Coordinates of C-alpha atoms and ligand atoms in Angstrom, one line a residue:
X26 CA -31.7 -29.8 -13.8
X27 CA -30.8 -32.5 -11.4
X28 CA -32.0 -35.7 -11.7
X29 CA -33.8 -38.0 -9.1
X30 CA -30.5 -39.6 -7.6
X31 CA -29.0 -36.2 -7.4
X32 CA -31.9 -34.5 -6.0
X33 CA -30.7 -35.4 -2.2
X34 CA -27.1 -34.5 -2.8
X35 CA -25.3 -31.3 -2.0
X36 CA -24.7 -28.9 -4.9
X37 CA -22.2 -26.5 -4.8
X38 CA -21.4 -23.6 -7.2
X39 CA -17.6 -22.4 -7.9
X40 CA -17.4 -19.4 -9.6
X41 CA -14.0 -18.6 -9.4
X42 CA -12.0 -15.1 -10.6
X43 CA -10.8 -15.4 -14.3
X44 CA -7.2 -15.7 -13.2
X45 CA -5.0 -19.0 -13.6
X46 CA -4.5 -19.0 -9.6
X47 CA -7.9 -18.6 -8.9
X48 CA -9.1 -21.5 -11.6
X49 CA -6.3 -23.9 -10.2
X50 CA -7.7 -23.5 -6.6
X51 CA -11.1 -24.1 -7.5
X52 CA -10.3 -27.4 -10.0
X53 CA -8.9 -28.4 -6.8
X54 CA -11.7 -27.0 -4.3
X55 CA -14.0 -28.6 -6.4
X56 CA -12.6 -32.1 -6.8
X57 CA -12.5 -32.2 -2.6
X58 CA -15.9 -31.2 -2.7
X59 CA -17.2 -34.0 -5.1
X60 CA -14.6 -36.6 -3.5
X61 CA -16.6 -36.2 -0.7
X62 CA -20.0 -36.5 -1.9
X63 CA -20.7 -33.1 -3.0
X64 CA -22.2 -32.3 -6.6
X65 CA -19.8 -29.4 -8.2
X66 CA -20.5 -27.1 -11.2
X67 CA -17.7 -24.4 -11.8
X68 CA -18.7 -21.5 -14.2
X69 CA -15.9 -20.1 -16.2
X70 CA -16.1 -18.3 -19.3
X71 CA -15.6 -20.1 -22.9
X72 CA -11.7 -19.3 -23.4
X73 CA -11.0 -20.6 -19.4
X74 CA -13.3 -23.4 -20.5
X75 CA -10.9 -26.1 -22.0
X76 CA -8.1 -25.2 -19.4
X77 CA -10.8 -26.1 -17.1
X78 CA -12.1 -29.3 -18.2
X79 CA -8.4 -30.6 -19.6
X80 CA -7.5 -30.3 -15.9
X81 CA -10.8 -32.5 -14.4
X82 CA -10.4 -34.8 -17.1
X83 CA -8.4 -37.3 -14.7
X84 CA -11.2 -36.6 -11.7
X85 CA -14.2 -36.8 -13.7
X86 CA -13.0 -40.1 -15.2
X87 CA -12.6 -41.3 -11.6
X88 CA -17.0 -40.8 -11.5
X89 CA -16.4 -37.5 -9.5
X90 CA -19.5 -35.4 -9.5
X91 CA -18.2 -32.2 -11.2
X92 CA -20.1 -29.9 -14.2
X93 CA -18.3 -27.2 -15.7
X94 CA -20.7 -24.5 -17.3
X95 CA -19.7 -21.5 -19.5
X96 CA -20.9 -17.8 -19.8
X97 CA -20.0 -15.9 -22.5
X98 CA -17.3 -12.8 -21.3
X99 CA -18.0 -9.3 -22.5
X100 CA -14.9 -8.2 -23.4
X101 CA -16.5 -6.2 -26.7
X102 CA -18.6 -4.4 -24.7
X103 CA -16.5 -3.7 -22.1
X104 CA -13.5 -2.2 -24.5
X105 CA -11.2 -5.1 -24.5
X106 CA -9.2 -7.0 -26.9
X107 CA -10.8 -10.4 -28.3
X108 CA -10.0 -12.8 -26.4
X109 CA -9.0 -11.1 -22.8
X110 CA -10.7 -13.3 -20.7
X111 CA -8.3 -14.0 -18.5
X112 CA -6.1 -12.0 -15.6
X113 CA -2.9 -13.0 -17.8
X114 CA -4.0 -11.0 -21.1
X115 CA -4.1 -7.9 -19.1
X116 CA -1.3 -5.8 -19.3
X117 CA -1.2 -2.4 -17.4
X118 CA -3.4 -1.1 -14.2
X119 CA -5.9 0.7 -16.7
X120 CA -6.6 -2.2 -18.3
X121 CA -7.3 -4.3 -15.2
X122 CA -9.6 -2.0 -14.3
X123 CA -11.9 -2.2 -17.2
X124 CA -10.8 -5.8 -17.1
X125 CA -12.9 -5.7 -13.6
X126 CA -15.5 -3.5 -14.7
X127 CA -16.4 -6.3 -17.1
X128 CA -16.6 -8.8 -14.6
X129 CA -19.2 -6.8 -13.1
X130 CA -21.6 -7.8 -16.2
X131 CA -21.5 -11.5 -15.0
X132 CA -24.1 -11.1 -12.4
X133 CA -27.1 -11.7 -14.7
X134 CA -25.8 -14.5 -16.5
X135 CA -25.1 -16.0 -13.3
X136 CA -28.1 -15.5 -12.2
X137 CA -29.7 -17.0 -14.8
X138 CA -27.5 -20.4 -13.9
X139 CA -28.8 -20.1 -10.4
X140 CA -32.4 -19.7 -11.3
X141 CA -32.4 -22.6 -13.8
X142 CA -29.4 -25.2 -11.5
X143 CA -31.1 -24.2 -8.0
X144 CA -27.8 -24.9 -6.5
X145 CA -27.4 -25.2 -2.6
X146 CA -24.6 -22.5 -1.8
X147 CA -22.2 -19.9 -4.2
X148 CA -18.4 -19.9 -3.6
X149 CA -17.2 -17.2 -5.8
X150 CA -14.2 -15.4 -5.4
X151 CA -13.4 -12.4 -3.4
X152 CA -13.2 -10.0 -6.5
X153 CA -16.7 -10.4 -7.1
X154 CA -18.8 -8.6 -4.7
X155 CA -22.0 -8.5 -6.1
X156 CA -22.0 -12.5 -5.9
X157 CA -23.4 -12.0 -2.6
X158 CA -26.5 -10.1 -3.5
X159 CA -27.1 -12.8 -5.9
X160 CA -27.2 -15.9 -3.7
X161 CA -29.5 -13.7 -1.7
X162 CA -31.8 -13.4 -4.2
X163 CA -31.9 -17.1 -4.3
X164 CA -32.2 -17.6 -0.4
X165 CA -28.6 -19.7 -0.7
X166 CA -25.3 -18.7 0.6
X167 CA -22.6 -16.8 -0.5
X168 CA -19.2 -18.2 0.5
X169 CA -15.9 -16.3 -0.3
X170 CA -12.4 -17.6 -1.5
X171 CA -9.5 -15.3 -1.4
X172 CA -7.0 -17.7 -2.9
X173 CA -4.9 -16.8 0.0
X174 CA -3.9 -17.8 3.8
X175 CA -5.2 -16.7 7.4
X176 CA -2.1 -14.2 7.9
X177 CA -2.0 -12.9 4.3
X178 CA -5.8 -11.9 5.5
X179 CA -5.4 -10.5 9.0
X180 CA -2.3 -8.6 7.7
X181 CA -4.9 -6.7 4.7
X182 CA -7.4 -6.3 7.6
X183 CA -5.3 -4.6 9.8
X184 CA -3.5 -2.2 7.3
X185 CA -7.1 -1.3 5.8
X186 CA -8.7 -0.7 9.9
X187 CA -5.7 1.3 11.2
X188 CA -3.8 2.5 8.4
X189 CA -0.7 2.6 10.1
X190 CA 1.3 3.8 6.8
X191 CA 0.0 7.3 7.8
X192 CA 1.7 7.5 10.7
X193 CA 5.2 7.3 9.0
X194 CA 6.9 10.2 6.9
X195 CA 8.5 8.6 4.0
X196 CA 7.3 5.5 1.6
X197 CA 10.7 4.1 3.3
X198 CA 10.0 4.2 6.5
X199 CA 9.0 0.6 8.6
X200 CA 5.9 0.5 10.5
X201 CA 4.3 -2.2 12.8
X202 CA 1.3 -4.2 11.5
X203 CA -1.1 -3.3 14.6
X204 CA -3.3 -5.9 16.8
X205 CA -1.8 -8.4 14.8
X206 CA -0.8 -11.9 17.2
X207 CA 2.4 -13.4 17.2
X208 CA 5.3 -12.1 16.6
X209 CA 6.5 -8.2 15.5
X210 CA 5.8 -8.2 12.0
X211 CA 7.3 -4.5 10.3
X212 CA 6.2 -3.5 6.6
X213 CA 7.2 -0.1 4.4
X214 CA 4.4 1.7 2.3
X215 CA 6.1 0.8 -0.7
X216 CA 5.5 -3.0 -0.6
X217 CA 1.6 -2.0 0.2
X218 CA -0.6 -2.1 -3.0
X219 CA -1.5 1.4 -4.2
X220 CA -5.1 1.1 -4.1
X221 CA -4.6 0.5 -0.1
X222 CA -2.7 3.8 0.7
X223 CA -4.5 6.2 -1.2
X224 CA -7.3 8.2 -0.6
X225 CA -8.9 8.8 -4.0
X226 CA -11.5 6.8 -4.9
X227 CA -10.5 5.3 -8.2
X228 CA -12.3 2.3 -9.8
X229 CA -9.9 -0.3 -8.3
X230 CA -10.1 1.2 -5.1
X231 CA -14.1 1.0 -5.0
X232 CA -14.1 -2.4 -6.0
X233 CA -11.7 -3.6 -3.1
X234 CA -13.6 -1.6 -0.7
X235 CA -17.2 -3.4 -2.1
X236 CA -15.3 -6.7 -1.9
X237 CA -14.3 -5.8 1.8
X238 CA -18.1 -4.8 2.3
X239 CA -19.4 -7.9 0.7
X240 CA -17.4 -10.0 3.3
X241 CA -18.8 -8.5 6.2
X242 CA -22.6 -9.5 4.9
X243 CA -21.7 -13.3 3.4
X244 CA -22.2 -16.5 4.9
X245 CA -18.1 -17.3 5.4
X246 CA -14.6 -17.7 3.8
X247 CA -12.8 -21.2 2.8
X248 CA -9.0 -20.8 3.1
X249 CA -6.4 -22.9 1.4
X250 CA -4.7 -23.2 4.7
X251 CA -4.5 -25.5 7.6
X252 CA -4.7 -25.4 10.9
X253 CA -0.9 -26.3 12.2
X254 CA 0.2 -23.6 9.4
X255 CA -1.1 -20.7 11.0
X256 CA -3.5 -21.3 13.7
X257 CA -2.9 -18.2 15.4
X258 CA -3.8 -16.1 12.7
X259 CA -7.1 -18.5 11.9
X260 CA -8.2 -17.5 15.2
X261 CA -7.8 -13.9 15.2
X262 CA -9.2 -13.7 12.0
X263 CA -12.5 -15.7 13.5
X264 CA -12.5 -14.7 17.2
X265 CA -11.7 -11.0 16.7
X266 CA -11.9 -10.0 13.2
X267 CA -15.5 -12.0 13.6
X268 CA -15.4 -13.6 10.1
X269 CA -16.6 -17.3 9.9
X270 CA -14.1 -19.6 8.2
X271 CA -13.1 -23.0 7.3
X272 CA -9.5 -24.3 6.6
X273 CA -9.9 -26.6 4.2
X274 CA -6.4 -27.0 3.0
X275 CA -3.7 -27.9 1.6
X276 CA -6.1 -28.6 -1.5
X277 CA -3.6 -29.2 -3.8
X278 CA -2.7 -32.5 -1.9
X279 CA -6.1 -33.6 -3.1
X280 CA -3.8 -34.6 -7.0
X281 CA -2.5 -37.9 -6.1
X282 CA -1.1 -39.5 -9.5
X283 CA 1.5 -38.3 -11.2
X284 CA -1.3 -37.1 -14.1
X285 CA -3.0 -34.7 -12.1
X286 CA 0.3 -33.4 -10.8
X287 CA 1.1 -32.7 -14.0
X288 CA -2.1 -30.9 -15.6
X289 CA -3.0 -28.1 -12.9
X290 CA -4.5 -25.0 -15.1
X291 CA -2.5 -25.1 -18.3
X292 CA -0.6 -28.0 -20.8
X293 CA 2.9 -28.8 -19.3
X294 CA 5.4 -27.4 -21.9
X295 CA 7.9 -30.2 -21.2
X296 CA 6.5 -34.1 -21.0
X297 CA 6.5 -34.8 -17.3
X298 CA 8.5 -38.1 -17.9
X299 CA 10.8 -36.2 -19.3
X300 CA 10.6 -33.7 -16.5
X301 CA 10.5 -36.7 -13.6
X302 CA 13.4 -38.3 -15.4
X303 CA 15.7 -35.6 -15.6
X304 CA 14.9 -35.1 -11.7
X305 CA 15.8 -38.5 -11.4
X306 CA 19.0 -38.0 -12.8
X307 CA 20.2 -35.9 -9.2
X308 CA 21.2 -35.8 -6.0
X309 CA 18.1 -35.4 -3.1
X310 CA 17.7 -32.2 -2.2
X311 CA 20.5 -30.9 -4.8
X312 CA 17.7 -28.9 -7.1
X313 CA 16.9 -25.3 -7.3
X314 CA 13.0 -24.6 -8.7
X315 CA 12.6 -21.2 -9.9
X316 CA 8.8 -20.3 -11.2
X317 CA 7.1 -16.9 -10.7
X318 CA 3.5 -18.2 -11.3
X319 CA 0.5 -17.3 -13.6
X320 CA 1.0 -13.5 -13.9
X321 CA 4.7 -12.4 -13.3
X322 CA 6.1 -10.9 -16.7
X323 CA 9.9 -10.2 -16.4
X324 CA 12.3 -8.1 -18.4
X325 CA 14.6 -9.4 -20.5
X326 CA 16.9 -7.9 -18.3
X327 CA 15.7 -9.5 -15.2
X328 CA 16.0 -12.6 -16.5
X329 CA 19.3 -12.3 -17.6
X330 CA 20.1 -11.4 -14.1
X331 CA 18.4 -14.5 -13.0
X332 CA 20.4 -16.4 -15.2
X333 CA 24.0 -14.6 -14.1
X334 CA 22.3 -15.4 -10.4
X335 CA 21.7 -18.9 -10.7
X336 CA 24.8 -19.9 -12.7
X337 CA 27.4 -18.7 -9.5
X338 CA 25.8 -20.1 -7.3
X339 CA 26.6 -23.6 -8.9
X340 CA 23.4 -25.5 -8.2
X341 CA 21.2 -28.0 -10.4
X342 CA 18.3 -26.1 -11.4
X343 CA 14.5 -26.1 -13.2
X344 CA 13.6 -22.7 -14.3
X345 CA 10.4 -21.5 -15.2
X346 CA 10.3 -18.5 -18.1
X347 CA 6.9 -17.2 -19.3
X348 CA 6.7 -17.6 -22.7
X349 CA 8.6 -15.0 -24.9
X350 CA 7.8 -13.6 -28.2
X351 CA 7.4 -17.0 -31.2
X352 CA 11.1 -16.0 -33.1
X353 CA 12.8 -15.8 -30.0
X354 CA 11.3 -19.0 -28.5
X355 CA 11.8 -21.0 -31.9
X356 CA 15.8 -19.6 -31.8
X357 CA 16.1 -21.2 -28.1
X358 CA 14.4 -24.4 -29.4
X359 CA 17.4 -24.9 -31.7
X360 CA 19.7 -24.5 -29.0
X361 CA 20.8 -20.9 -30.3
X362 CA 21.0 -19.2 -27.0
X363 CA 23.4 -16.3 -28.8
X364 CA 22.4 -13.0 -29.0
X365 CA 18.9 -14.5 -27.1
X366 CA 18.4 -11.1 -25.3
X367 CA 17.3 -12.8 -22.0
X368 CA 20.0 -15.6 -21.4
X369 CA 23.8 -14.9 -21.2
X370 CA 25.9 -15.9 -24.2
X371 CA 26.5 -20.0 -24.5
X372 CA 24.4 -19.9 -20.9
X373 CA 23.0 -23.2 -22.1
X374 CA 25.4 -24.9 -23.1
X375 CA 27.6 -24.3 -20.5
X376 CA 24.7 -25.6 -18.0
X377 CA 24.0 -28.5 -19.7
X378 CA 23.1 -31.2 -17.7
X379 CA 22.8 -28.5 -14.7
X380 CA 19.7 -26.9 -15.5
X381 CA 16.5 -26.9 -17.7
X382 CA 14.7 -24.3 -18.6
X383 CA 11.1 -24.6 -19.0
X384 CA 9.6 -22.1 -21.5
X385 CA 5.7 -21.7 -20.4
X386 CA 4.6 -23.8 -18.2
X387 CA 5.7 -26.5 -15.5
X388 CA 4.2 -29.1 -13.9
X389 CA 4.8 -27.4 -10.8
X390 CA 3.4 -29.6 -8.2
X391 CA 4.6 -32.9 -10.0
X392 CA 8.8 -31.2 -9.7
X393 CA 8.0 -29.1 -6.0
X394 CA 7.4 -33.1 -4.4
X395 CA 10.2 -35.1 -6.6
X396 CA 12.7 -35.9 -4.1
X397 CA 15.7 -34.2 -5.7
X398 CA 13.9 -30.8 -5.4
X399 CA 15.8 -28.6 -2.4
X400 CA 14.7 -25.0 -3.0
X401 CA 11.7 -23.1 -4.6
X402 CA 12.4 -20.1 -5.5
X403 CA 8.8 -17.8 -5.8
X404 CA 7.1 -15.2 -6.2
X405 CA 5.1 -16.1 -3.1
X406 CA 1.6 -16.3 -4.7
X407 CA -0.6 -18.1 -1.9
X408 CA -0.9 -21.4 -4.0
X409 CA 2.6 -21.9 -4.5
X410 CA 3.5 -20.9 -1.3
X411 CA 1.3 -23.9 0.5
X412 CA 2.6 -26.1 -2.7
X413 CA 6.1 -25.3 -1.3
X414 CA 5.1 -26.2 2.4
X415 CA 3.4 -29.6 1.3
X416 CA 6.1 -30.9 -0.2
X417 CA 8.9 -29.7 2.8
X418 CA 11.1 -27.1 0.9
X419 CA 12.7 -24.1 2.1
X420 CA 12.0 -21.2 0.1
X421 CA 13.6 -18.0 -1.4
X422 CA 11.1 -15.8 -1.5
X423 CA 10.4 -13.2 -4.4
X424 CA 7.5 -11.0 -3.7
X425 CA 6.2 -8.9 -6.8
X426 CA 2.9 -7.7 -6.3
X427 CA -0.7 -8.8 -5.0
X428 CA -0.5 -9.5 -1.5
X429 CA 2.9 -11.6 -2.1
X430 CA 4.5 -9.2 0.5
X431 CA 2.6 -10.6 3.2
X432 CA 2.8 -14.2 2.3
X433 CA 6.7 -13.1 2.2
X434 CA 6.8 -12.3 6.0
X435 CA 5.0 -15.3 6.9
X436 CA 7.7 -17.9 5.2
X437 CA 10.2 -16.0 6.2
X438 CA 9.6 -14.6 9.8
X439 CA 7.0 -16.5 11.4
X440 CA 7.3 -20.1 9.7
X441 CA 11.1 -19.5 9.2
X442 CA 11.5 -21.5 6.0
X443 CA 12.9 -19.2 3.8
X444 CA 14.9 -16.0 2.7
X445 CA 14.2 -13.3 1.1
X446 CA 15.9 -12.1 -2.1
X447 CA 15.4 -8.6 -1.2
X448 CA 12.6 -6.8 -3.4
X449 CA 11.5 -3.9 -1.6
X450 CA 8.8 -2.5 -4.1
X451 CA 5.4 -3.6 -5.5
X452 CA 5.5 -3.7 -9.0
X453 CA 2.6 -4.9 -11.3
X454 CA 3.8 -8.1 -13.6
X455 CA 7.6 -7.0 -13.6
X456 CA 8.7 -6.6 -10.8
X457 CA 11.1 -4.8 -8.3
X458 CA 15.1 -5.5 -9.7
X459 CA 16.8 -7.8 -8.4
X460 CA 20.8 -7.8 -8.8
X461 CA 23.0 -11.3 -9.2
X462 CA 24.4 -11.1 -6.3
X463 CA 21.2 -10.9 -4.2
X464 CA 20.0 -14.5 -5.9
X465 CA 23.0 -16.0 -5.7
X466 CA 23.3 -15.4 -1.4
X467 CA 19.8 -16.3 -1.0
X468 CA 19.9 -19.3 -3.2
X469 CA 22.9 -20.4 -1.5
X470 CA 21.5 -19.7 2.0
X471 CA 18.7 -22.5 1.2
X472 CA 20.9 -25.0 -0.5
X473 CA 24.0 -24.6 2.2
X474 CA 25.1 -24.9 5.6
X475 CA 23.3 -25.0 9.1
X476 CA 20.6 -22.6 8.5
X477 CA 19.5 -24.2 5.0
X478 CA 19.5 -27.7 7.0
X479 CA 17.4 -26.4 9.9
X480 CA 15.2 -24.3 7.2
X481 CA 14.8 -27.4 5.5
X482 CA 14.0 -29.7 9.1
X483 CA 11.2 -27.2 9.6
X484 CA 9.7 -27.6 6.0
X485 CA 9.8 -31.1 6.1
X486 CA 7.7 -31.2 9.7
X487 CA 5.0 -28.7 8.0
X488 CA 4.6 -31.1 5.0
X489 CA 4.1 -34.0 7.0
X490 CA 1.3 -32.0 9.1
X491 CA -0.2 -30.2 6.2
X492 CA -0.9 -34.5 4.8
X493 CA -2.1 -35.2 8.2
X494 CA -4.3 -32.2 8.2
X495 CA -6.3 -33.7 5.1
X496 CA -6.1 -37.3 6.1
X497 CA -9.4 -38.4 8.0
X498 CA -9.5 -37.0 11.2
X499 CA -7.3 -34.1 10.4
X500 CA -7.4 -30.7 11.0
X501 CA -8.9 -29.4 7.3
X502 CA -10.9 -32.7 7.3
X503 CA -12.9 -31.9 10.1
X504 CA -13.2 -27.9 9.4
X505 CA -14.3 -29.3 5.6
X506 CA -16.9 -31.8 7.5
X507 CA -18.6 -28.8 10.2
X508 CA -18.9 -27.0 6.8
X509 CA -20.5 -29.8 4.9
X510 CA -22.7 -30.7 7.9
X511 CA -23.7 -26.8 8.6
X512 CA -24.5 -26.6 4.3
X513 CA -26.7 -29.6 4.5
X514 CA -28.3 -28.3 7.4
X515 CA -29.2 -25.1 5.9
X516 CA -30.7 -26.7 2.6
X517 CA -33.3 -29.1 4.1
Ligands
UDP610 N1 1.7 -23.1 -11.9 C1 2.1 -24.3 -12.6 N2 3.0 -24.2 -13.5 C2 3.7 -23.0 -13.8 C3 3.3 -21.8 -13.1 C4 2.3 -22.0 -12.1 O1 1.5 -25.4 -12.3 O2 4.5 -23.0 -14.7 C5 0.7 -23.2 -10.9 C6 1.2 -23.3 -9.5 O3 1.4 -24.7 -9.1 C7 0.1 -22.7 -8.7 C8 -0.5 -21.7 -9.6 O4 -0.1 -22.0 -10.9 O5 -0.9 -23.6 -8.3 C9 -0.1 -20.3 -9.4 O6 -0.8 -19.7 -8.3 P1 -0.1 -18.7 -7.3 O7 -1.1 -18.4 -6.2 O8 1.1 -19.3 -6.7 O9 0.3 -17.5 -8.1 P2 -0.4 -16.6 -9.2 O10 -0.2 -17.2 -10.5 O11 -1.9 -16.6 -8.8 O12 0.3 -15.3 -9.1

């Protein structure tokens, strides 16, 4: 219940999707919100709890106004393992979909939180459609976050309106994406998610087309975006998809000290003074980064290809790898990279000094900004797409699944910061194979020559917009302001 001082103030609910990406976007969201005045509660479940609160620890100690409440999950109810409370336990389609189906049982606890918290507006994420009916019931409104950008959006839109996959014979075959602005962007079915392009009405499929419903009927989206980035798409996707939305981006630029660069959604598995010294140790511009985000699982024999990849093409690099089973991870530990299934024989130690490996989790935004860093390599997931922009690098680009495709085609056609490696399928968690030679030309193409220099000139003017965008006066400062001013409005 608030209390008297807090009885004028804004209060704004985040109830964000149990996924890694999702939870990262709304620490973030939410410590914008509160930095400017706002009162914040997120809702997470107990598991996503701690990786919550260990990441506001540095804002709330600053006296920013953010709660973080817990529901239970029912994952024994639903038919999950113990424990699957989050996007990254779940491993196969049929599992996602029960995953889902449990998410569904949220409403009423949530609802409970509204009817005892009385907050002033819901921004839940876009996988909850039903979060919509329950603002209504509480006469507040419902806003949507996608975790992804403007084109990324009007891209889905179009594909789902006119379904121009249908009008092409083979999965192979390029289409145009139709009424779309800009430039001629051309897509295959087979980089389109499954659940788009088919007919049947599985579970999946009904709970993208409710979330597509439920964005008609709520109050508006927030978009990790900005303005310079990609206005033209911002204003198709207001003035003639008719959708209300605010850019209220880059929110990641909202971690200023090093600690909050270096706790975003899970514990670092390397000490970021470690990290920042190593870093320190090369060249501007002379580093390779390499992470695949929250959800991408490789195969052994992906990574090993990785590794062949990145050791021709003779660059300094940081390398992300999700964590592998304990008895392989203690065996690398000791520096006994033989017969390690997923690195090349004596790969470390030939690299030494050349490259670390980081086995879990990086402190992704603290590396992306250090100086030395000249390439991201990524799986194009929206947050690590705008962390790439913000801090000026030119990207490979690695689409696996989600909408990474998209997000693919805007860094690499219409921004023209990037390459692609080449992955031509959508594959759940593992991925399309890619071969050694394809890394090591598009890694080179970032690093090298000309192109990489202009890539890279490019890059460095979107990061310097994408700061001036959230500095006062801004672009995302005054969409985040009209938003503010139109919530406050709406609550007297
Ligand atoms: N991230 C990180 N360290 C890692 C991997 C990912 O800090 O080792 C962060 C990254 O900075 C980004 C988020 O996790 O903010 C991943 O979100 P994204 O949308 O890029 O991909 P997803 O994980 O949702 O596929």
């Amino acid at each position: 219940m608030a209390n008297e001082n807090q009885k004028d103030q804004l209060h704004v609910f985040f109830f964000p999707f149990l996924g890694h990406g999702h939870m990262i976007l709304t620490v973030d969201m939410a410590q914008l919100f509160a930095s400017r005045g706002v009162r914040a509660t997120i809702i997470t479940t107990p598991l996503n709890l701690p990786l919550i609160s260990r990441s506001l620890q540095e804002s709330t100690a600053l006296g920013l106004a953010i709660n973080l409440v817990a529901i239970k999950f029912p994952y024994a109810e639903a038919g999950l393992p113990e424990g699957c409370e989050n996007a990254d336990s779940i491993s196969s389609q049929d599992m996602f979909q029960i995953f889902i189906k449990a998410t569904t049982m949220l409403q009423e606890p949530l609802e409970q939180l509204l009817q005892e918290h009385r907050p002033d507006c819901l921004i839940a994420g876009w996988l909850y459609p039903w979060a919509t009916d329950s603002a209504a019931k509480f006469g507040i409104p419902r806003i949507v976050f996608h975790g992804t950008g403007f084109f990324p959006l009007c891209v889905g839109e179009s594909i789902a309106l006119h379904q121009p996959y249908k009008d092409v014979v083979s999965d192979t075959d390029p289409f145009v994406i139709p009424n779309l602005p800009g430039i001629e962007i051309q897509m295959t079915r087979m980089v389109l998610p499954p659940y788009l392009v088919t007919d049947e009405d599985t579970s999946i499929a009904k709970v993208f087309k409710a979330a597509a419903q439920s964005e008609v009927t709520r109050f508006g989206v927030v978009v990790n975006s900005f303005y310079e980035l990609e206005g033209i798409y911002a204003d198709h996707y207001k003035k003639v998809l008719r959708r209300r939305a605010w850019s209220i981006g880059p929110v990641s630029l909202c971690n200023r000290d090093s600690k909050e660069k270096s706790y975003r959604g899970k514990r670092a598995s390397i000490d970021a003074h470690d990290c920042s010294k190593w870093l320190d140790s090369k060249k501007p511009n002379s580093v390779v980064y390499i992470c695949f985000g929250s959800s991408t699982d490789f195969t052994e024999h992906q990574l090993r290809g990785i590794a062949m990849g990145l050791e021709a093409c003779g660059q300094n690099f940081i390398w992300v790898v999700r964590e592998r089973k304990k008895n392989e991870e203690e065996r690398g530990a000791r520096g006994q990279d033989q017969g390690q299934g997923w690195l090349p024989e004596g790969f470390e130690k030939r690299m030494e000094g050349k490259c670390l490996i980081i086995r879990g989790w990086a402190p992704q935004v603290l590396i992306l900004e250090h100086e030395s860093v000249g390439g991201f390599v990524t799986h194009c997931g929206w947050n690590s797409i705008l962390e790439g922009v913000s801090a000026g690098v030119p990207m490979v680009t690695w689409p696996v699944f989600a909408e990474q495709f998209y997000n693919e085609k805007l860094v690499t056609q219409v921004l023209r910061i990037g390459v692609s490696v080449g992955t031509k399928k959508w594959v759940p968690v593992v991925g399309d194979y890619v071969e050694k030679k394809a890394i090591m030309k598009a890694v080179k193409e970032i690093m090298e020559g000309e192109e990489a220099e202009e890539m890279r000139n490019r890059a460095k003017k979107l990061a310097r917009m994408a700061r001036e965008a959230v500095e006062e006066g801004g672009s995302s400062y005054s969409d985040f302001n009209s938003l503010i001013e139109e919530l406050k409005g709406l609550s007297n």
